RNA sequence: GGGGACAUGGCGGAACUGGUAGACGCAAGCGACUUAAAAUCGCUCGGGCUUCGCCCGUCCGGGUUCGAUUCCCGGUGUCCCCACCA
């Protein structure tokens, strides 16, 4: 009996898979396909436990689907452009390209050590010119289609990273990477018209039934579609310059028009700016409004302030009714029309404002059951349903009917129209960075902005960029940008902006279908492989990456380059890997490996191994460098092997929840690995047996089939932790039927059980499974073996143990054949002496028999 | 302020669609083996009691049901997303 040695066993099987080219994805017409993809990593240089978990999860699916007979595509690549490389360049004087490719080499080696069922022949990095050149090609297609445009716009400028950020990349007024407070700047920017697809992006969410509801809700909120009315107020008296058409406002509550109290414009509304030029006091007020911070706390506490412009507008339904025009700090210029009409009775912000400035508050929606004479609004606006009153021709209608009526009247008057407004903005894709995909256009003094012909692609980055200082290395390169105009042949300058790295990751899944194709996307290959059947990644990409990828898929489908309109049919968002954090009295964080934990009863203490100094046990948090609560995967692989690490990270918690890393946990997995090997190793080599009838052999066989059923269902439904628990039970059961001294029937039953066991564990612990498979004489590689089938008749006991309740409390149990009819079961129960003893002195009112489950006797 | 998710032993978690709550693992305790330790193996392990059995127990309070961790109503707490979005 040989002790299991992962250091020898694991590399051996990885080599065997590679030699047999087992995981190469091959399109096989007539075979169902399955595309499993985990979000590709940024090549930071080191594998962390989050990667181990993410890629192990996908690997379970990939290996399982292969065993079920699918043609599986499970590729790997690198999201390789981006700021960390430039920062490394600046800090350490290294070349970003060399730094990135070195990181890729190191991480590829580590990932390969995980034993993943990946087709490595399809690997690429987004910084490969072969990849971003193709990206430039479809960018030009979108350009031609009018989906790319340039506009002078106020942008979010990150002063630390020296670049523009998309709205999605600004969190609480800070850059999502640098954490620096974002400034507003006016720049000429490149945009993609994602808003053209806003409706489809919302509507198609409901077709994504294998996406988490949470992610769909987040995207829906992000796009923020609202239906309402855009219309113009006519000024009473002479309109200000440029406002001959009146003052346009947007509302989602046209039903409350008769409750109007005032009209408000944003401080940066053109009308406000015009008034500010004429009146320094207005200018001062606007300047005051701009001061306020954008942080959550500041918005929460910011008081509503306003400025009465003295201007008046006419109510659209009653020209004699004049409303004052205010400038108000709570109105946002970049939503709707940047101006509103306020109905304080039914909008909290309007009410706060109206109370402060003593403006009228007139209720027009009567809550159900309220008396129209008595209903009044205090300090809380009523936003619920009700009947319209105080509103002329809208009186008596419900809210929805009144909205429709008001919109119809305004449209008939030619003053406005019902419209849809989105929170979603177009996607600003330009970045003033050198380490990215160049935008393939030139600026010609004569012809303006000229898109390059595809024959001029790829526009490759120069190799000698200077990343020694902040800013755009591409723009300051001495020669790169100088070129000729493809239209007139005159001198021209290349665009020095590069594309947001989210562009790189918005189509990589399509490139994987055929990484050698001349065109960006091979139609034939994507028609076979897409959509991705199972996409796996972190919830942090719920909006940004997943929304952009959906948009690009739709845009490319409209260019005829793809047939699917949704890239990811199934999405799974996995939890993070967490660990306790530890810090010294001095406040300094220390790594788990430096800490020793002792337990006294229920209290745990930690101290430094080196000095014995006590350390404080902190919260369980996401593993991060700053808290130093990380555990290096390679150290775990070194001690326990890859399989034990995979097994623990998969078994600890359900995949969608956080997994709490612990040394004792991985030790438990390691114990299991060894016990499994010991069990297989104890089976005689000629263990076929005769399969004859024997009660013990039959029992084991039933357990085998039941386990196959349970593990299959667990894998299918992403409950890997439960599936692994079934394998632990299976092993415990096997040990009750040891090979030593067993009769041939039991040995035969064991052989069947072990054969199933090896195949069931293969997705989780692939190396161990191969070793065990070979040990029991399995044919070829277990990676190529079919998934075990179960016999439904055998997957359950012939005789069921049914608990018997009296008035809902368990009072005993009876045995009945599986599938026994309720009447027969009732007879068995009422004949049972123990049960009848329990029922002494009681009258049976009712007997409820749930087939194969439970019996409940209602008695009094 | 709006939207969403979650709450089960000392811990991670299990319980299919309303049917034996606590599977499996971790930690802990006891024992075997050992000169000893580690490893390994076996047993115990929600709380309480008058312990062949009984009572309580899935965040709290109600409800529906023969039966509720599961469904409904109302709270509390934790986490996530969005946010002066008209």
mmCIF file with all atom_site columns, N, CA and C in Angstrom, chain A residues 275-324:
data_model
loop_
_atom_site.group_PDB
_atom_site.id
_atom_site.type_symbol
_atom_site.label_atom_id
_atom_site.label_alt_id
_atom_site.label_comp_id
_atom_site.label_asym_id
_atom_site.label_entity_id
_atom_site.label_seq_id
_atom_site.pdbx_PDB_ins_code
_atom_site.Cartn_x
_atom_site.Cartn_y
_atom_site.Cartn_z
_atom_site.occupancy
_atom_site.B_iso_or_equiv
_atom_site.pdbx_formal_charge
_atom_site.auth_seq_id
_atom_site.auth_comp_id
_atom_site.auth_asym_id
_atom_site.auth_atom_id
_atom_site.pdbx_PDB_model_num
ATOM 1   N N  . UNK A 1 275 ? -28.772 84.125 -17.258 1.00 0.00 ? 275 UNK A N  1
ATOM 2   C CA . UNK A 1 275 ? -29.150 85.090 -16.229 1.00 0.00 ? 275 UNK A CA 1
ATOM 3   C C  . UNK A 1 275 ? -27.938 85.490 -15.396 1.00 0.00 ? 275 UNK A C  1
ATOM 4   N N  . UNK A 1 276 ? -27.024 84.522 -15.207 1.00 0.00 ? 276 UNK A N  1
ATOM 5   C CA . UNK A 1 276 ? -25.836 84.792 -14.397 1.00 0.00 ? 276 UNK A CA 1
ATOM 6   C C  . UNK A 1 276 ? -24.950 85.842 -15.050 1.00 0.00 ? 276 UNK A C  1
ATOM 7   N N  . UNK A 1 277 ? -24.941 85.838 -16.392 1.00 0.00 ? 277 UNK A N  1
ATOM 8   C CA . UNK A 1 277 ? -24.096 86.819 -17.084 1.00 0.00 ? 277 UNK A CA 1
ATOM 9   C C  . UNK A 1 277 ? -24.589 88.231 -16.847 1.00 0.00 ? 277 UNK A C  1
ATOM 10  N N  . UNK A 1 278 ? -25.908 88.340 -16.690 1.00 0.00 ? 278 UNK A N  1
ATOM 11  C CA . UNK A 1 278 ? -26.483 89.668 -16.507 1.00 0.00 ? 278 UNK A CA 1
ATOM 12  C C  . UNK A 1 278 ? -26.498 90.095 -15.045 1.00 0.00 ? 278 UNK A C  1
ATOM 13  N N  . UNK A 1 279 ? -26.480 89.141 -14.147 1.00 0.00 ? 279 UNK A N  1
ATOM 14  C CA . UNK A 1 279 ? -26.661 89.461 -12.731 1.00 0.00 ? 279 UNK A CA 1
ATOM 15  C C  . UNK A 1 279 ? -25.627 88.730 -11.877 1.00 0.00 ? 279 UNK A C  1
ATOM 16  N N  . UNK A 1 280 ? -24.705 89.459 -11.288 1.00 0.00 ? 280 UNK A N  1
ATOM 17  C CA . UNK A 1 280 ? -23.645 88.829 -10.479 1.00 0.00 ? 280 UNK A CA 1
ATOM 18  C C  . UNK A 1 280 ? -24.201 88.039 -9.301  1.00 0.00 ? 280 UNK A C  1
ATOM 19  N N  . UNK A 1 281 ? -25.358 88.448 -8.813  1.00 0.00 ? 281 UNK A N  1
ATOM 20  C CA . UNK A 1 281 ? -25.918 87.729 -7.666  1.00 0.00 ? 281 UNK A CA 1
ATOM 21  C C  . UNK A 1 281 ? -26.343 86.324 -8.069  1.00 0.00 ? 281 UNK A C  1
ATOM 22  N N  . UNK A 1 282 ? -26.895 86.190 -9.287  1.00 0.00 ? 282 UNK A N  1
ATOM 23  C CA . UNK A 1 282 ? -27.249 84.867 -9.795  1.00 0.00 ? 282 UNK A CA 1
ATOM 24  C C  . UNK A 1 282 ? -25.975 84.045 -9.976  1.00 0.00 ? 282 UNK A C  1
ATOM 25  N N  . UNK A 1 283 ? -24.955 84.699 -10.521 1.00 0.00 ? 283 UNK A N  1
ATOM 26  C CA . UNK A 1 283 ? -23.682 84.014 -10.733 1.00 0.00 ? 283 UNK A CA 1
ATOM 27  C C  . UNK A 1 283 ? -23.137 83.492 -9.414  1.00 0.00 ? 283 UNK A C  1
ATOM 28  N N  . UNK A 1 284 ? -23.258 84.297 -8.387  1.00 0.00 ? 284 UNK A N  1
ATOM 29  C CA . UNK A 1 284 ? -22.748 83.897 -7.071  1.00 0.00 ? 284 UNK A CA 1
ATOM 30  C C  . UNK A 1 284 ? -23.532 82.712 -6.532  1.00 0.00 ? 284 UNK A C  1
ATOM 31  N N  . UNK A 1 285 ? -24.870 82.757 -6.773  1.00 0.00 ? 285 UNK A N  1
ATOM 32  C CA . UNK A 1 285 ? -25.699 81.651 -6.303  1.00 0.00 ? 285 UNK A CA 1
ATOM 33  C C  . UNK A 1 285 ? -25.301 80.342 -7.000  1.00 0.00 ? 285 UNK A C  1
ATOM 34  N N  . UNK A 1 286 ? -25.097 80.432 -8.309  1.00 0.00 ? 286 UNK A N  1
ATOM 35  C CA . UNK A 1 286 ? -24.740 79.227 -9.067  1.00 0.00 ? 286 UNK A CA 1
ATOM 36  C C  . UNK A 1 286 ? -23.393 78.680 -8.599  1.00 0.00 ? 286 UNK A C  1
ATOM 37  N N  . UNK A 1 287 ? -22.464 79.584 -8.363  1.00 0.00 ? 287 UNK A N  1
ATOM 38  C CA . UNK A 1 287 ? -21.145 79.164 -7.891  1.00 0.00 ? 287 UNK A CA 1
ATOM 39  C C  . UNK A 1 287 ? -21.279 78.431 -6.553  1.00 0.00 ? 287 UNK A C  1
ATOM 40  N N  . UNK A 1 288 ? -22.184 78.917 -5.729  1.00 0.00 ? 288 UNK A N  1
ATOM 41  C CA . UNK A 1 288 ? -22.415 78.293 -4.425  1.00 0.00 ? 288 UNK A CA 1
ATOM 42  C C  . UNK A 1 288 ? -22.942 76.862 -4.599  1.00 0.00 ? 288 UNK A C  1
ATOM 43  N N  . UNK A 1 289 ? -23.858 76.705 -5.565  1.00 0.00 ? 289 UNK A N  1
ATOM 44  C CA . UNK A 1 289 ? -24.419 75.378 -5.828  1.00 0.00 ? 289 UNK A CA 1
ATOM 45  C C  . UNK A 1 289 ? -23.351 74.386 -6.249  1.00 0.00 ? 289 UNK A C  1
ATOM 46  N N  . UNK A 1 290 ? -22.371 74.856 -7.022  1.00 0.00 ? 290 UNK A N  1
ATOM 47  C CA . UNK A 1 290 ? -21.349 73.949 -7.562  1.00 0.00 ? 290 UNK A CA 1
ATOM 48  C C  . UNK A 1 290 ? -20.404 73.466 -6.479  1.00 0.00 ? 290 UNK A C  1
ATOM 49  N N  . UNK A 1 291 ? -20.334 74.201 -5.408  1.00 0.00 ? 291 UNK A N  1
ATOM 50  C CA . UNK A 1 291 ? -19.356 73.885 -4.367  1.00 0.00 ? 291 UNK A CA 1
ATOM 51  C C  . UNK A 1 291 ? -19.597 72.521 -3.737  1.00 0.00 ? 291 UNK A C  1
ATOM 52  N N  . UNK A 1 292 ? -20.866 72.222 -3.514  1.00 0.00 ? 292 UNK A N  1
ATOM 53  C CA . UNK A 1 292 ? -21.209 71.019 -2.772  1.00 0.00 ? 292 UNK A CA 1
ATOM 54  C C  . UNK A 1 292 ? -20.523 69.783 -3.320  1.00 0.00 ? 292 UNK A C  1
ATOM 55  N N  . UNK A 1 293 ? -20.110 68.933 -2.418  1.00 0.00 ? 293 UNK A N  1
ATOM 56  C CA . UNK A 1 293 ? -19.432 67.713 -2.835  1.00 0.00 ? 293 UNK A CA 1
ATOM 57  C C  . UNK A 1 293 ? -20.420 66.732 -3.431  1.00 0.00 ? 293 UNK A C  1
ATOM 58  N N  . UNK A 1 294 ? -19.875 65.693 -4.007  1.00 0.00 ? 294 UNK A N  1
ATOM 59  C CA . UNK A 1 294 ? -20.737 64.699 -4.635  1.00 0.00 ? 294 UNK A CA 1
ATOM 60  C C  . UNK A 1 294 ? -20.798 63.403 -3.818  1.00 0.00 ? 294 UNK A C  1
ATOM 61  N N  . UNK A 1 295 ? -20.150 63.422 -2.651  1.00 0.00 ? 295 UNK A N  1
ATOM 62  C CA . UNK A 1 295 ? -20.150 62.188 -1.871  1.00 0.00 ? 295 UNK A CA 1
ATOM 63  C C  . UNK A 1 295 ? -21.548 61.907 -1.333  1.00 0.00 ? 295 UNK A C  1
ATOM 64  N N  . UNK A 1 296 ? -21.760 60.658 -0.999  1.00 0.00 ? 296 UNK A N  1
ATOM 65  C CA . UNK A 1 296 ? -23.056 60.200 -0.536  1.00 0.00 ? 296 UNK A CA 1
ATOM 66  C C  . UNK A 1 296 ? -23.545 61.029 0.649   1.00 0.00 ? 296 UNK A C  1
ATOM 67  N N  . UNK A 1 297 ? -22.673 61.188 1.617   1.00 0.00 ? 297 UNK A N  1
ATOM 68  C CA . UNK A 1 297 ? -23.041 61.903 2.838   1.00 0.00 ? 297 UNK A CA 1
ATOM 69  C C  . UNK A 1 297 ? -23.424 63.340 2.536   1.00 0.00 ? 297 UNK A C  1
ATOM 70  N N  . UNK A 1 298 ? -22.675 63.959 1.646   1.00 0.00 ? 298 UNK A N  1
ATOM 71  C CA . UNK A 1 298 ? -22.935 65.371 1.354   1.00 0.00 ? 298 UNK A CA 1
ATOM 72  C C  . UNK A 1 298 ? -24.259 65.559 0.624   1.00 0.00 ? 298 UNK A C  1
ATOM 73  N N  . UNK A 1 299 ? -24.545 64.611 -0.297  1.00 0.00 ? 299 UNK A N  1
ATOM 74  C CA . UNK A 1 299 ? -25.811 64.711 -1.018  1.00 0.00 ? 299 UNK A CA 1
ATOM 75  C C  . UNK A 1 299 ? -26.971 64.522 -0.044  1.00 0.00 ? 299 UNK A C  1
ATOM 76  N N  . UNK A 1 300 ? -26.785 63.557 0.839   1.00 0.00 ? 300 UNK A N  1
ATOM 77  C CA . UNK A 1 300 ? -27.815 63.233 1.816   1.00 0.00 ? 300 UNK A CA 1
ATOM 78  C C  . UNK A 1 300 ? -28.187 64.456 2.667   1.00 0.00 ? 300 UNK A C  1
ATOM 79  N N  . UNK A 1 301 ? -27.167 65.193 3.085   1.00 0.00 ? 301 UNK A N  1
ATOM 80  C CA . UNK A 1 301 ? -27.397 66.279 4.019   1.00 0.00 ? 301 UNK A CA 1
ATOM 81  C C  . UNK A 1 301 ? -27.525 67.631 3.332   1.00 0.00 ? 301 UNK A C  1
ATOM 82  N N  . UNK A 1 302 ? -27.179 67.680 2.037   1.00 0.00 ? 302 UNK A N  1
ATOM 83  C CA . UNK A 1 302 ? -27.197 68.976 1.354   1.00 0.00 ? 302 UNK A CA 1
ATOM 84  C C  . UNK A 1 302 ? -28.605 69.571 1.422   1.00 0.00 ? 302 UNK A C  1
ATOM 85  N N  . UNK A 1 303 ? -28.680 70.803 1.798   1.00 0.00 ? 303 UNK A N  1
ATOM 86  C CA . UNK A 1 303 ? -29.985 71.449 1.881   1.00 0.00 ? 303 UNK A CA 1
ATOM 87  C C  . UNK A 1 303 ? -30.399 71.924 0.503   1.00 0.00 ? 303 UNK A C  1
ATOM 88  N N  . UNK A 1 304 ? -31.707 71.882 0.276   1.00 0.00 ? 304 UNK A N  1
ATOM 89  C CA . UNK A 1 304 ? -32.190 72.356 -1.010  1.00 0.00 ? 304 UNK A CA 1
ATOM 90  C C  . UNK A 1 304 ? -32.191 73.890 -0.983  1.00 0.00 ? 304 UNK A C  1
ATOM 91  N N  . UNK A 1 305 ? -31.570 74.463 -1.999  1.00 0.00 ? 305 UNK A N  1
ATOM 92  C CA . UNK A 1 305 ? -31.559 75.918 -2.075  1.00 0.00 ? 305 UNK A CA 1
ATOM 93  C C  . UNK A 1 305 ? -32.038 76.350 -3.463  1.00 0.00 ? 305 UNK A C  1
ATOM 94  N N  . UNK A 1 306 ? -32.591 77.538 -3.535  1.00 0.00 ? 306 UNK A N  1
ATOM 95  C CA . UNK A 1 306 ? -33.120 78.005 -4.801  1.00 0.00 ? 306 UNK A CA 1
ATOM 96  C C  . UNK A 1 306 ? -32.971 79.504 -4.960  1.00 0.00 ? 306 UNK A C  1
ATOM 97  N N  . UNK A 1 307 ? -33.223 79.953 -6.176  1.00 0.00 ? 307 UNK A N  1
ATOM 98  C CA . UNK A 1 307 ? -33.120 81.369 -6.512  1.00 0.00 ? 307 UNK A CA 1
ATOM 99  C C  . UNK A 1 307 ? -34.307 81.704 -7.403  1.00 0.00 ? 307 UNK A C  1
ATOM 100 N N  . UNK A 1 308 ? -35.108 82.653 -6.973  1.00 0.00 ? 308 UNK A N  1
ATOM 101 C CA . UNK A 1 308 ? -36.261 83.046 -7.775  1.00 0.00 ? 308 UNK A CA 1
ATOM 102 C C  . UNK A 1 308 ? -35.794 83.988 -8.879  1.00 0.00 ? 308 UNK A C  1
ATOM 103 N N  . UNK A 1 309 ? -35.952 83.552 -10.134 1.00 0.00 ? 309 UNK A N  1
ATOM 104 C CA . UNK A 1 309 ? -35.441 84.357 -11.247 1.00 0.00 ? 309 UNK A CA 1
ATOM 105 C C  . UNK A 1 309 ? -36.328 85.551 -11.556 1.00 0.00 ? 309 UNK A C  1
ATOM 106 N N  . UNK A 1 310 ? -37.560 85.528 -11.024 1.00 0.00 ? 310 UNK A N  1
ATOM 107 C CA . UNK A 1 310 ? -38.489 86.601 -11.356 1.00 0.00 ? 310 UNK A CA 1
ATOM 108 C C  . UNK A 1 310 ? -39.240 86.336 -12.647 1.00 0.00 ? 310 UNK A C  1
ATOM 109 N N  . UNK A 1 311 ? -38.746 85.372 -13.434 1.00 0.00 ? 311 UNK A N  1
ATOM 110 C CA . UNK A 1 311 ? -39.440 85.023 -14.676 1.00 0.00 ? 311 UNK A CA 1
ATOM 111 C C  . UNK A 1 311 ? -40.690 84.227 -14.347 1.00 0.00 ? 311 UNK A C  1
ATOM 112 N N  . UNK A 1 312 ? -41.687 84.321 -15.253 1.00 0.00 ? 312 UNK A N  1
ATOM 113 C CA . UNK A 1 312 ? -42.915 83.549 -15.088 1.00 0.00 ? 312 UNK A CA 1
ATOM 114 C C  . UNK A 1 312 ? -43.211 82.788 -16.376 1.00 0.00 ? 312 UNK A C  1
ATOM 115 N N  . UNK A 1 313 ? -43.799 81.602 -16.204 1.00 0.00 ? 313 UNK A N  1
ATOM 116 C CA . UNK A 1 313 ? -44.281 80.860 -17.385 1.00 0.00 ? 313 UNK A CA 1
ATOM 117 C C  . UNK A 1 313 ? -45.772 80.583 -17.215 1.00 0.00 ? 313 UNK A C  1
ATOM 118 N N  . UNK A 1 314 ? -46.428 80.292 -18.362 1.00 0.00 ? 314 UNK A N  1
ATOM 119 C CA . UNK A 1 314 ? -47.867 80.044 -18.334 1.00 0.00 ? 314 UNK A CA 1
ATOM 120 C C  . UNK A 1 314 ? -48.142 78.559 -18.202 1.00 0.00 ? 314 UNK A C  1
ATOM 121 N N  . UNK A 1 315 ? -49.115 78.211 -17.394 1.00 0.00 ? 315 UNK A N  1
ATOM 122 C CA . UNK A 1 315 ? -49.519 76.815 -17.279 1.00 0.00 ? 315 UNK A CA 1
ATOM 123 C C  . UNK A 1 315 ? -50.093 76.363 -18.615 1.00 0.00 ? 315 UNK A C  1
ATOM 124 N N  . UNK A 1 316 ? -49.710 75.194 -19.108 1.00 0.00 ? 316 UNK A N  1
ATOM 125 C CA . UNK A 1 316 ? -50.160 74.790 -20.453 1.00 0.00 ? 316 UNK A CA 1
ATOM 126 C C  . UNK A 1 316 ? -51.684 74.633 -20.561 1.00 0.00 ? 316 UNK A C  1
ATOM 127 N N  . UNK A 1 317 ? -52.344 74.284 -19.467 1.00 0.00 ? 317 UNK A N  1
ATOM 128 C CA . UNK A 1 317 ? -53.790 74.054 -19.535 1.00 0.00 ? 317 UNK A CA 1
ATOM 129 C C  . UNK A 1 317 ? -54.594 75.272 -19.090 1.00 0.00 ? 317 UNK A C  1
ATOM 130 N N  . UNK A 1 318 ? -53.908 76.324 -18.656 1.00 0.00 ? 318 UNK A N  1
ATOM 131 C CA . UNK A 1 318 ? -54.621 77.518 -18.176 1.00 0.00 ? 318 UNK A CA 1
ATOM 132 C C  . UNK A 1 318 ? -53.692 78.715 -18.335 1.00 0.00 ? 318 UNK A C  1
ATOM 133 N N  . UNK A 1 319 ? -53.755 79.380 -19.512 1.00 0.00 ? 319 UNK A N  1
ATOM 134 C CA . UNK A 1 319 ? -52.817 80.476 -19.816 1.00 0.00 ? 319 UNK A CA 1
ATOM 135 C C  . UNK A 1 319 ? -52.850 81.600 -18.787 1.00 0.00 ? 319 UNK A C  1
ATOM 136 N N  . UNK A 1 320 ? -53.929 81.697 -18.051 1.00 0.00 ? 320 UNK A N  1
ATOM 137 C CA . UNK A 1 320 ? -54.012 82.776 -17.067 1.00 0.00 ? 320 UNK A CA 1
ATOM 138 C C  . UNK A 1 320 ? -53.211 82.444 -15.806 1.00 0.00 ? 320 UNK A C  1
ATOM 139 N N  . UNK A 1 321 ? -52.885 81.178 -15.643 1.00 0.00 ? 321 UNK A N  1
ATOM 140 C CA . UNK A 1 321 ? -52.178 80.705 -14.436 1.00 0.00 ? 321 UNK A CA 1
ATOM 141 C C  . UNK A 1 321 ? -50.677 80.823 -14.679 1.00 0.00 ? 321 UNK A C  1
ATOM 142 N N  . UNK A 1 322 ? -49.995 81.663 -13.897 1.00 0.00 ? 322 UNK A N  1
ATOM 143 C CA . UNK A 1 322 ? -48.557 81.858 -14.085 1.00 0.00 ? 322 UNK A CA 1
ATOM 144 C C  . UNK A 1 322 ? -47.775 81.186 -12.980 1.00 0.00 ? 322 UNK A C  1
ATOM 145 N N  . UNK A 1 323 ? -46.666 80.548 -13.385 1.00 0.00 ? 323 UNK A N  1
ATOM 146 C CA . UNK A 1 323 ? -45.817 79.848 -12.418 1.00 0.00 ? 323 UNK A CA 1
ATOM 147 C C  . UNK A 1 323 ? -44.446 80.520 -12.369 1.00 0.00 ? 323 UNK A C  1
ATOM 148 N N  . UNK A 1 324 ? -43.866 80.690 -11.196 1.00 0.00 ? 324 UNK A N  1
ATOM 149 C CA . UNK A 1 324 ? -42.528 81.302 -11.104 1.00 0.00 ? 324 UNK A CA 1
ATOM 150 C C  . UNK A 1 324 ? -41.448 80.317 -11.559 1.00 0.00 ? 324 UNK A C  1
#
